[in-house]
PDB file of C-alpha atoms in Angstrom:
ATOM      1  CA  UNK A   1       1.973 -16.351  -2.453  1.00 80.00           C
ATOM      2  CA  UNK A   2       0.606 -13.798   0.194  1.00 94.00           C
ATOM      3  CA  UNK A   3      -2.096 -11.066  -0.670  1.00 96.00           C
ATOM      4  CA  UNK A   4      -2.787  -7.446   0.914  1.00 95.00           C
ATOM      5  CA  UNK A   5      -5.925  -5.512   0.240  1.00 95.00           C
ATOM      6  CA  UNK A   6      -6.236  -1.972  -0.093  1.00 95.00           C
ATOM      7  CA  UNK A   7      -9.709  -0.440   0.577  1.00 93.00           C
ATOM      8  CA  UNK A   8      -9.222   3.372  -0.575  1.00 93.00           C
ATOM      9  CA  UNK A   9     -11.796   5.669   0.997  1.00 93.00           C
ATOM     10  CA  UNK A  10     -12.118   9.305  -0.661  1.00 92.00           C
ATOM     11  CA  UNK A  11     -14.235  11.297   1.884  1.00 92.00           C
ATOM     12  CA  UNK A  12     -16.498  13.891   0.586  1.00 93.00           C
ATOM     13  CA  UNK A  13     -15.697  17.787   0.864  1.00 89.00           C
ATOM     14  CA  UNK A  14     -16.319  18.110   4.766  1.00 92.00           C
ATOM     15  CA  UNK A  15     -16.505  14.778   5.432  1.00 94.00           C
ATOM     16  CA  UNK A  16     -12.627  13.694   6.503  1.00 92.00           C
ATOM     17  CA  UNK A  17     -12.566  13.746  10.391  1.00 94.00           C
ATOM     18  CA  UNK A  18     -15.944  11.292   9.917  1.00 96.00           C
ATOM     19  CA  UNK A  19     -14.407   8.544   7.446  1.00 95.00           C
ATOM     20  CA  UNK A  20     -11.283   8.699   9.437  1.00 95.00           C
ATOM     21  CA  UNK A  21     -12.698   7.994  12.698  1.00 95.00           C
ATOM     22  CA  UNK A  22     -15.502   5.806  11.313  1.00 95.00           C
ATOM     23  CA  UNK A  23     -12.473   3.833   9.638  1.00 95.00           C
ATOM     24  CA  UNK A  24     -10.876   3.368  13.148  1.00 95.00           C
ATOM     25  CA  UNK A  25     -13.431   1.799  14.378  1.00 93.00           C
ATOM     26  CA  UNK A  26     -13.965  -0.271  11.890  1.00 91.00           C
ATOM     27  CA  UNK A  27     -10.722  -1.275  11.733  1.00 92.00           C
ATOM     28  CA  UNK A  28     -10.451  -1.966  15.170  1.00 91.00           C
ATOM     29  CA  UNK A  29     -13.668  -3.651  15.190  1.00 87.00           C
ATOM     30  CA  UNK A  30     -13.142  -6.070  13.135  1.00 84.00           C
ATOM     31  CA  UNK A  31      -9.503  -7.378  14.704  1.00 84.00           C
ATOM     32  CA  UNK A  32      -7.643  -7.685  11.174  1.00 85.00           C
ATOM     33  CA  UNK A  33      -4.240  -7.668  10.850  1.00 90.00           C
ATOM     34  CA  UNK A  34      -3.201  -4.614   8.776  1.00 93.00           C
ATOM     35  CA  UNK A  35      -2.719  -0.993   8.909  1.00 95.00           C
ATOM     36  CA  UNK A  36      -4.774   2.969   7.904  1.00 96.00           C
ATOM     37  CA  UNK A  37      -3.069   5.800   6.551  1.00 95.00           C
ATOM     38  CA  UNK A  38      -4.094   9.323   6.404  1.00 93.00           C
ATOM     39  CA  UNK A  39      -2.385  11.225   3.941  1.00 91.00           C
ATOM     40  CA  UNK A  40       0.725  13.444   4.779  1.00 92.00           C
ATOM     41  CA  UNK A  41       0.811  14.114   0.975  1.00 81.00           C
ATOM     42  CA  UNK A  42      -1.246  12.794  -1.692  1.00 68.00           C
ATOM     43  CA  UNK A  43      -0.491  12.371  -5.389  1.00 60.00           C
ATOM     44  CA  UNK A  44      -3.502  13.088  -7.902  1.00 56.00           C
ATOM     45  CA  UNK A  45      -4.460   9.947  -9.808  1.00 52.00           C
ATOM     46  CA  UNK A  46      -6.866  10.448 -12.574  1.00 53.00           C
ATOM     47  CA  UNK A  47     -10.021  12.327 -11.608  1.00 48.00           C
ATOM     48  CA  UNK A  48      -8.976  12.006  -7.678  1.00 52.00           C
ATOM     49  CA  UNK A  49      -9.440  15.332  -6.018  1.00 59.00           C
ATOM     50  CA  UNK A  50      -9.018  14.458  -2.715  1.00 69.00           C
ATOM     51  CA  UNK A  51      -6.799  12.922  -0.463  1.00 74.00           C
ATOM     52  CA  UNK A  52      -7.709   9.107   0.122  1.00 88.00           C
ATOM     53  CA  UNK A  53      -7.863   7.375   3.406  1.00 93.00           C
ATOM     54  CA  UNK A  54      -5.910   3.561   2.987  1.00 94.00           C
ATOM     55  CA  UNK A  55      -6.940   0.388   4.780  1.00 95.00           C
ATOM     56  CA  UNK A  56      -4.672  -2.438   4.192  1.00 95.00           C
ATOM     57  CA  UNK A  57      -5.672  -5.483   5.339  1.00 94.00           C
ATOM     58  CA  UNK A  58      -2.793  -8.091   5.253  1.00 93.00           C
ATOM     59  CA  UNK A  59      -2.657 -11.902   6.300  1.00 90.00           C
ATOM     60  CA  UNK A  60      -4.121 -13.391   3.248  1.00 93.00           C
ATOM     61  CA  UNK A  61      -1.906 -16.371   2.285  1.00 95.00           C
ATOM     62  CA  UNK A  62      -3.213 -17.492  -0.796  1.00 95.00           C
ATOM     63  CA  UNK A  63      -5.891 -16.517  -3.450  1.00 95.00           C
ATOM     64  CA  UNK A  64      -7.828 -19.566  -1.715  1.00 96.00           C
ATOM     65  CA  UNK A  65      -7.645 -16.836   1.783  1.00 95.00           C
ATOM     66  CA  UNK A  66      -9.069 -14.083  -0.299  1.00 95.00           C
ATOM     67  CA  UNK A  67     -11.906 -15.977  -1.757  1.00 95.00           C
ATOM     68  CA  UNK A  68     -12.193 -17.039   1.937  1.00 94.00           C
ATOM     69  CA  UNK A  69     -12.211 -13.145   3.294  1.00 91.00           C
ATOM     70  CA  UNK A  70     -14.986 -11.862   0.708  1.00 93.00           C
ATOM     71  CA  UNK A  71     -17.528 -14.734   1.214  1.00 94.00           C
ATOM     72  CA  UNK A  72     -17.386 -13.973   4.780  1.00 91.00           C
ATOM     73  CA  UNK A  73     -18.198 -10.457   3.633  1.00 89.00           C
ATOM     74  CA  UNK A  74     -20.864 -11.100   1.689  1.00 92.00           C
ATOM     75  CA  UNK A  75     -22.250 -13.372   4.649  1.00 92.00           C
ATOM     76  CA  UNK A  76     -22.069 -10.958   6.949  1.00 90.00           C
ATOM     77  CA  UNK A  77     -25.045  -8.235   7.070  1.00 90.00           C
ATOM     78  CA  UNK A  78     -23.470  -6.397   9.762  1.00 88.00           C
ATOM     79  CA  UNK A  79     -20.406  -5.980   8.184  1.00 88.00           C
ATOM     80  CA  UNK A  80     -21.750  -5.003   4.758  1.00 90.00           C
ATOM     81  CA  UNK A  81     -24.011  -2.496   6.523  1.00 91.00           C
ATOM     82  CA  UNK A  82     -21.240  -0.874   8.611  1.00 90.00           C
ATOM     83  CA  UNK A  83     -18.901  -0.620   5.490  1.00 91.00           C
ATOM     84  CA  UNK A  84     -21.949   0.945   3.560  1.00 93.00           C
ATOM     85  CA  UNK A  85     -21.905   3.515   6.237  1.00 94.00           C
ATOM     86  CA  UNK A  86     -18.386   4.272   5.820  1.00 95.00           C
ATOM     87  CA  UNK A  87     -19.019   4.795   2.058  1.00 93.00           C
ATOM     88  CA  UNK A  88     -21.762   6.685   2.022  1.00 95.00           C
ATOM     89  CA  UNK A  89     -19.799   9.872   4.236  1.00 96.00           C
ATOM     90  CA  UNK A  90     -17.249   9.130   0.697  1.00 94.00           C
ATOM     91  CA  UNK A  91     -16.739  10.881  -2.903  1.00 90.00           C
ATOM     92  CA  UNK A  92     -15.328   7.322  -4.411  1.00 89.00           C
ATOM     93  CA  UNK A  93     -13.975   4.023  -2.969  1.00 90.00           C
ATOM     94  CA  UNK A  94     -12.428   1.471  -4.152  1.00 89.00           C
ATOM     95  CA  UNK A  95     -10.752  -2.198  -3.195  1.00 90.00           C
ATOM     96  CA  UNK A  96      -7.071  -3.500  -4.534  1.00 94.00           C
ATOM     97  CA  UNK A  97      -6.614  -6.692  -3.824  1.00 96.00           C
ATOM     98  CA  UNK A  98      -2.266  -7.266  -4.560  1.00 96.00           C
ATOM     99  CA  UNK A  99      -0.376 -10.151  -4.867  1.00 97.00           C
ATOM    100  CA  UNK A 100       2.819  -9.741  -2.323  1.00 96.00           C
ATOM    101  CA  UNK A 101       5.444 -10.290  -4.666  1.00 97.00           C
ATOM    102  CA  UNK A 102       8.629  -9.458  -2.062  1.00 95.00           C
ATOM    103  CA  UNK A 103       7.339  -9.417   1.630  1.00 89.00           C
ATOM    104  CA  UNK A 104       8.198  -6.739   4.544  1.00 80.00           C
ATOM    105  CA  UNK A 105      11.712  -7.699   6.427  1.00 77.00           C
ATOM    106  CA  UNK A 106      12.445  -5.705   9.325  1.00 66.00           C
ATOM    107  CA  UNK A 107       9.431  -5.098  10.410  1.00 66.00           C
ATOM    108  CA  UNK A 108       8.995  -6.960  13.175  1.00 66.00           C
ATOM    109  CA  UNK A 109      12.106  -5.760  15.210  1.00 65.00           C
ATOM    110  CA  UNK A 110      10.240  -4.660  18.532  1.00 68.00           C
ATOM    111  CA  UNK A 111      12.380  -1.392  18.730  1.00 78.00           C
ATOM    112  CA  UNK A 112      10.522  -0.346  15.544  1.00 84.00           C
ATOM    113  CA  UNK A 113       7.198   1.422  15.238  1.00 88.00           C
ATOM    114  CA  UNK A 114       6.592   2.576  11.933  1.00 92.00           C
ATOM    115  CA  UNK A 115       4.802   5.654  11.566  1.00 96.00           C
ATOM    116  CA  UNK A 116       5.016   6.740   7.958  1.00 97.00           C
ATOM    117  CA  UNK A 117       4.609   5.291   4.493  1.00 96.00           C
ATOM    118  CA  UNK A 118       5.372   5.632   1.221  1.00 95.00           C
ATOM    119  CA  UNK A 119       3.491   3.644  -1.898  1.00 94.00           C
ATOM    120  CA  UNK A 120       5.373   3.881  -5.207  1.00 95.00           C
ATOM    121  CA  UNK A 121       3.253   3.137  -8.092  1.00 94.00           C
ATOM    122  CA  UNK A 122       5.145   2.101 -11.336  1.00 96.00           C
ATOM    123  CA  UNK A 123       4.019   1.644 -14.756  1.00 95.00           C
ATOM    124  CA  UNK A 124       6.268  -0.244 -17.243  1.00 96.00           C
ATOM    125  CA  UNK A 125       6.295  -0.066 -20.861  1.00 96.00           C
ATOM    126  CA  UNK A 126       4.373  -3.107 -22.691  1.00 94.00           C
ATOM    127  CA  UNK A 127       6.207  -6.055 -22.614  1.00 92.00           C
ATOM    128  CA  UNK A 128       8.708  -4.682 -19.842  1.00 95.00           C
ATOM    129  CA  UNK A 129       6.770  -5.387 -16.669  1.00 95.00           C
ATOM    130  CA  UNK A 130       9.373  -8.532 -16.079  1.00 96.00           C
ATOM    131  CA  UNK A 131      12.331  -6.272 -16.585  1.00 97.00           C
ATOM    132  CA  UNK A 132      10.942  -3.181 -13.971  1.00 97.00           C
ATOM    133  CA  UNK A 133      10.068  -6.259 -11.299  1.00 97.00           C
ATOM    134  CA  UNK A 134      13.887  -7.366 -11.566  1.00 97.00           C
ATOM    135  CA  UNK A 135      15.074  -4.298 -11.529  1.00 97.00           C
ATOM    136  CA  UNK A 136      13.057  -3.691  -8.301  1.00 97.00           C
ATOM    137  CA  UNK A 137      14.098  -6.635  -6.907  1.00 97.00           C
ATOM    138  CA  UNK A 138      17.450  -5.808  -7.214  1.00 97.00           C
ATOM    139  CA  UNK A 139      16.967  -2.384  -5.708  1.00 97.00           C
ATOM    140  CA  UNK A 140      15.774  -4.217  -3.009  1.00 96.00           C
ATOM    141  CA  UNK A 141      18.304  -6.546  -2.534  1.00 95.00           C
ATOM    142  CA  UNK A 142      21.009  -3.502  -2.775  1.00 95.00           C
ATOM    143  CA  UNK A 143      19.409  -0.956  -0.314  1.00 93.00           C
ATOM    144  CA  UNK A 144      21.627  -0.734   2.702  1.00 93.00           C
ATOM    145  CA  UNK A 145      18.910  -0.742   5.301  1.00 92.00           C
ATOM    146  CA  UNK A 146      18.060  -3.848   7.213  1.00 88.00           C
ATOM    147  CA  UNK A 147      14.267  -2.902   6.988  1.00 90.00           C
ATOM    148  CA  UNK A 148      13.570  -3.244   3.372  1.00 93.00           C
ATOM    149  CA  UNK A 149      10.102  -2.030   1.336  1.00 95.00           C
ATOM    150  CA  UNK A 150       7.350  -4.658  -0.102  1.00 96.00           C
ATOM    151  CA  UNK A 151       6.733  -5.325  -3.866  1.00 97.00           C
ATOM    152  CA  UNK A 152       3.648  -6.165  -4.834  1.00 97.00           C
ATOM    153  CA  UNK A 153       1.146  -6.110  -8.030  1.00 96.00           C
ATOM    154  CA  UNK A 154      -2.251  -5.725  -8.431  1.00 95.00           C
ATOM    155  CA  UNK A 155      -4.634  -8.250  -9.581  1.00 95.00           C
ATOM    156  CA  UNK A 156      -6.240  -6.207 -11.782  1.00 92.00           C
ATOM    157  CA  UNK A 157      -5.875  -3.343 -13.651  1.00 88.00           C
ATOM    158  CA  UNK A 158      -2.846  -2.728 -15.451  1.00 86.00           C
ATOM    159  CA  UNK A 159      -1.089  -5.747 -16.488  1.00 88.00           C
ATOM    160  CA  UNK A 160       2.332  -3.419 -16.323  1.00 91.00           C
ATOM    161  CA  UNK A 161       1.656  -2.042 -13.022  1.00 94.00           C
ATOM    162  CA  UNK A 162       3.797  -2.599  -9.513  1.00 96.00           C
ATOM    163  CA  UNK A 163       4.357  -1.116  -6.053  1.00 96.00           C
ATOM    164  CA  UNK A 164       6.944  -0.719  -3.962  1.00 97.00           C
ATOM    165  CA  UNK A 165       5.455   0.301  -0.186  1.00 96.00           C
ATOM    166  CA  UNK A 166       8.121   1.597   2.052  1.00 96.00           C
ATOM    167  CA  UNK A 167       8.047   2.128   5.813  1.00 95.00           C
ATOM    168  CA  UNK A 168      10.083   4.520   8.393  1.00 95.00           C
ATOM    169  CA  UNK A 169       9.379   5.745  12.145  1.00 95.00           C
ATOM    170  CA  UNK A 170       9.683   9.518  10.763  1.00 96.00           C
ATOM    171  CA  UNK A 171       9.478  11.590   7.424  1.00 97.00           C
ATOM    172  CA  UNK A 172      12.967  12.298   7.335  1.00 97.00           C
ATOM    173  CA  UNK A 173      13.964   8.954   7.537  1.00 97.00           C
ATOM    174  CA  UNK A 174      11.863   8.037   5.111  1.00 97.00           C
ATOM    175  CA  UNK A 175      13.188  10.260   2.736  1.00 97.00           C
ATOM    176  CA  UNK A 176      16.866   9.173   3.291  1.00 96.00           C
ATOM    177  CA  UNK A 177      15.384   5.270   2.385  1.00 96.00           C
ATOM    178  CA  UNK A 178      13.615   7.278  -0.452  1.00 95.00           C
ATOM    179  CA  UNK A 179      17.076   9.313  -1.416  1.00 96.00           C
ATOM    180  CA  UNK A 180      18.675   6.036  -1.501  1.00 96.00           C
ATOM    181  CA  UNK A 181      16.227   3.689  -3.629  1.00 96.00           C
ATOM    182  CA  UNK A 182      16.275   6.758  -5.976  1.00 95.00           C
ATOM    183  CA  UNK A 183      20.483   6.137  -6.182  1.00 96.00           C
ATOM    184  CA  UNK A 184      19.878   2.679  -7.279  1.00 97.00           C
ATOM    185  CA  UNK A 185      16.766   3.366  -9.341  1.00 96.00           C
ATOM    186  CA  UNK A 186      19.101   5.167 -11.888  1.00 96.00           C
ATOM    187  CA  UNK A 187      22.255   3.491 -11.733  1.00 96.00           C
ATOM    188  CA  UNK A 188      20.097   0.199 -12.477  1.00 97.00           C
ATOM    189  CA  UNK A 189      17.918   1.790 -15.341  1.00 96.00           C
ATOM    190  CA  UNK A 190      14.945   1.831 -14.010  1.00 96.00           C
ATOM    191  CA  UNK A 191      13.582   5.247 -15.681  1.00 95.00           C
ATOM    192  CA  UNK A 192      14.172   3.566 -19.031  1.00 96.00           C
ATOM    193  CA  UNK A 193      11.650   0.828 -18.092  1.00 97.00           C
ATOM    194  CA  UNK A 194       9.011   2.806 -17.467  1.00 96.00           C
ATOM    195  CA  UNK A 195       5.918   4.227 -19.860  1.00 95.00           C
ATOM    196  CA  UNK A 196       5.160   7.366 -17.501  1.00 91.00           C
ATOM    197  CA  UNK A 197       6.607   8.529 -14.337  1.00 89.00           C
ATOM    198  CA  UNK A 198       6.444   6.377 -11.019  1.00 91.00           C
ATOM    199  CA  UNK A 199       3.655   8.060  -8.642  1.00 89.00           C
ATOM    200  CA  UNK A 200       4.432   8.014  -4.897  1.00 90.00           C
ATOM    201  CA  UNK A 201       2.052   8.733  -1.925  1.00 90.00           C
ATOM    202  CA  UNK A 202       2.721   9.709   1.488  1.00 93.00           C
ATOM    203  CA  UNK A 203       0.365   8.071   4.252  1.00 94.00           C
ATOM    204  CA  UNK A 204       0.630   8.622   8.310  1.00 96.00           C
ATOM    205  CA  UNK A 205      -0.097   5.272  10.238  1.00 96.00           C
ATOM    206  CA  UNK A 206      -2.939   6.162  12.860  1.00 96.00           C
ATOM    207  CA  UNK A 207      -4.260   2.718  13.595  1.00 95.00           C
ATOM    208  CA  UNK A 208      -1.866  -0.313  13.422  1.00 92.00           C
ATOM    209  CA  UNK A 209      -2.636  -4.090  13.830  1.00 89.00           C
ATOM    210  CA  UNK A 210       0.306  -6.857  12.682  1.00 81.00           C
ATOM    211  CA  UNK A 211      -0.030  -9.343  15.361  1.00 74.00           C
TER     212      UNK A 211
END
């Protein structure tokens, strides 16, 4: 089963145009396959007061890759000291490591850059989390566009959490995609599965990697 990792950066007051380029560069730097998001709009989780700056590293095939990723990590001084950097310029960070439970399809038609993204966190009622990951599977499986979104789950945290990440070359198309997975959100129940209401965030792609 593939894994992503999130690494969520929350710059300090005055501090954004810093983490975002440092971020860049350390993104590009280190020649991973993923992508970082700036937000376009930002949900408040919790205490977050600020809008978060998203690296998601992807290419992780296994938990075996993972382990393989953060020994490297920890290896490498370097590294460690440029991401310590990066974190120091922040108010919080924090890492996500997910378990890919429904891959990206679509993406890799040439003729398609995607430029915005949506993350849709969902939190089932206990003992439903099976039920919401059909149910999302199955809004998958019905949304008419040939690009359909990723469902993942984190590793930790919430044993009833999931996300569904969605991607579109413009805002308004991504909220037609949105307008429709909404459609078959309610005719398939979905609201009824759920112990609070689903959280989505809004990120702009400014450095991309998926080769």
């Amino acid at each position: 089963m593939p894994y992503t990792t999130n690494l969520v950066r929350v710059p300090a007051a005055g501090n954004m145009s810093l983490v975002v380029n440092a971020v860049k560069a350390n993104f590009a730097a280190s020649g991973g396959r993923g992508f970082v998001t700036t937000p376009v709009s930002s949900a408040t989780l919790g205490s977050q007061s600020r809008p978060g700056i998203i690296s998601t590293l992807v290419g992780a095939q296994s938990l075996d890759d993972v382990d393989a990723n953060q020994n490297a990590l920890m290896e490498n001084e370097a590294r460690r000291a440029r991401l310590d950097s990066i974190d120091a310029l922040c108010e919080k960070n924090h890492w996500v490591v997910l378990e890919v439970l429904a891959g990206p399809s679509g993406l890799d038609d040439t003729d398609f850059t995607p430029k915005v993204v949506a993350r849709t966190m969902f939190e089932s009622k206990v003992g439903r989390s099976p039920d919401l990951l059909e149910t999302l599977m199955t809004i998958r499986s019905k949304s008419p566009f040939d690009r359909k979104p990723v469902i993942t789950r984190p590793i930790s945290g919430s044993v009833q959490g999931l996300m569904m990440t969605d991607f579109a070359g413009s805002l308004q198309e991504l909220k037609d995609r949105g307008d429709e997975t909404n459609k078959l959100a309610f005719e398939h129940g979905l609201p009824d599965l759920l112990a609070t209401g689903a959280i989505r965030h809004i990120g702009r792609i400014i450095a991309l990697n998926m080769q």
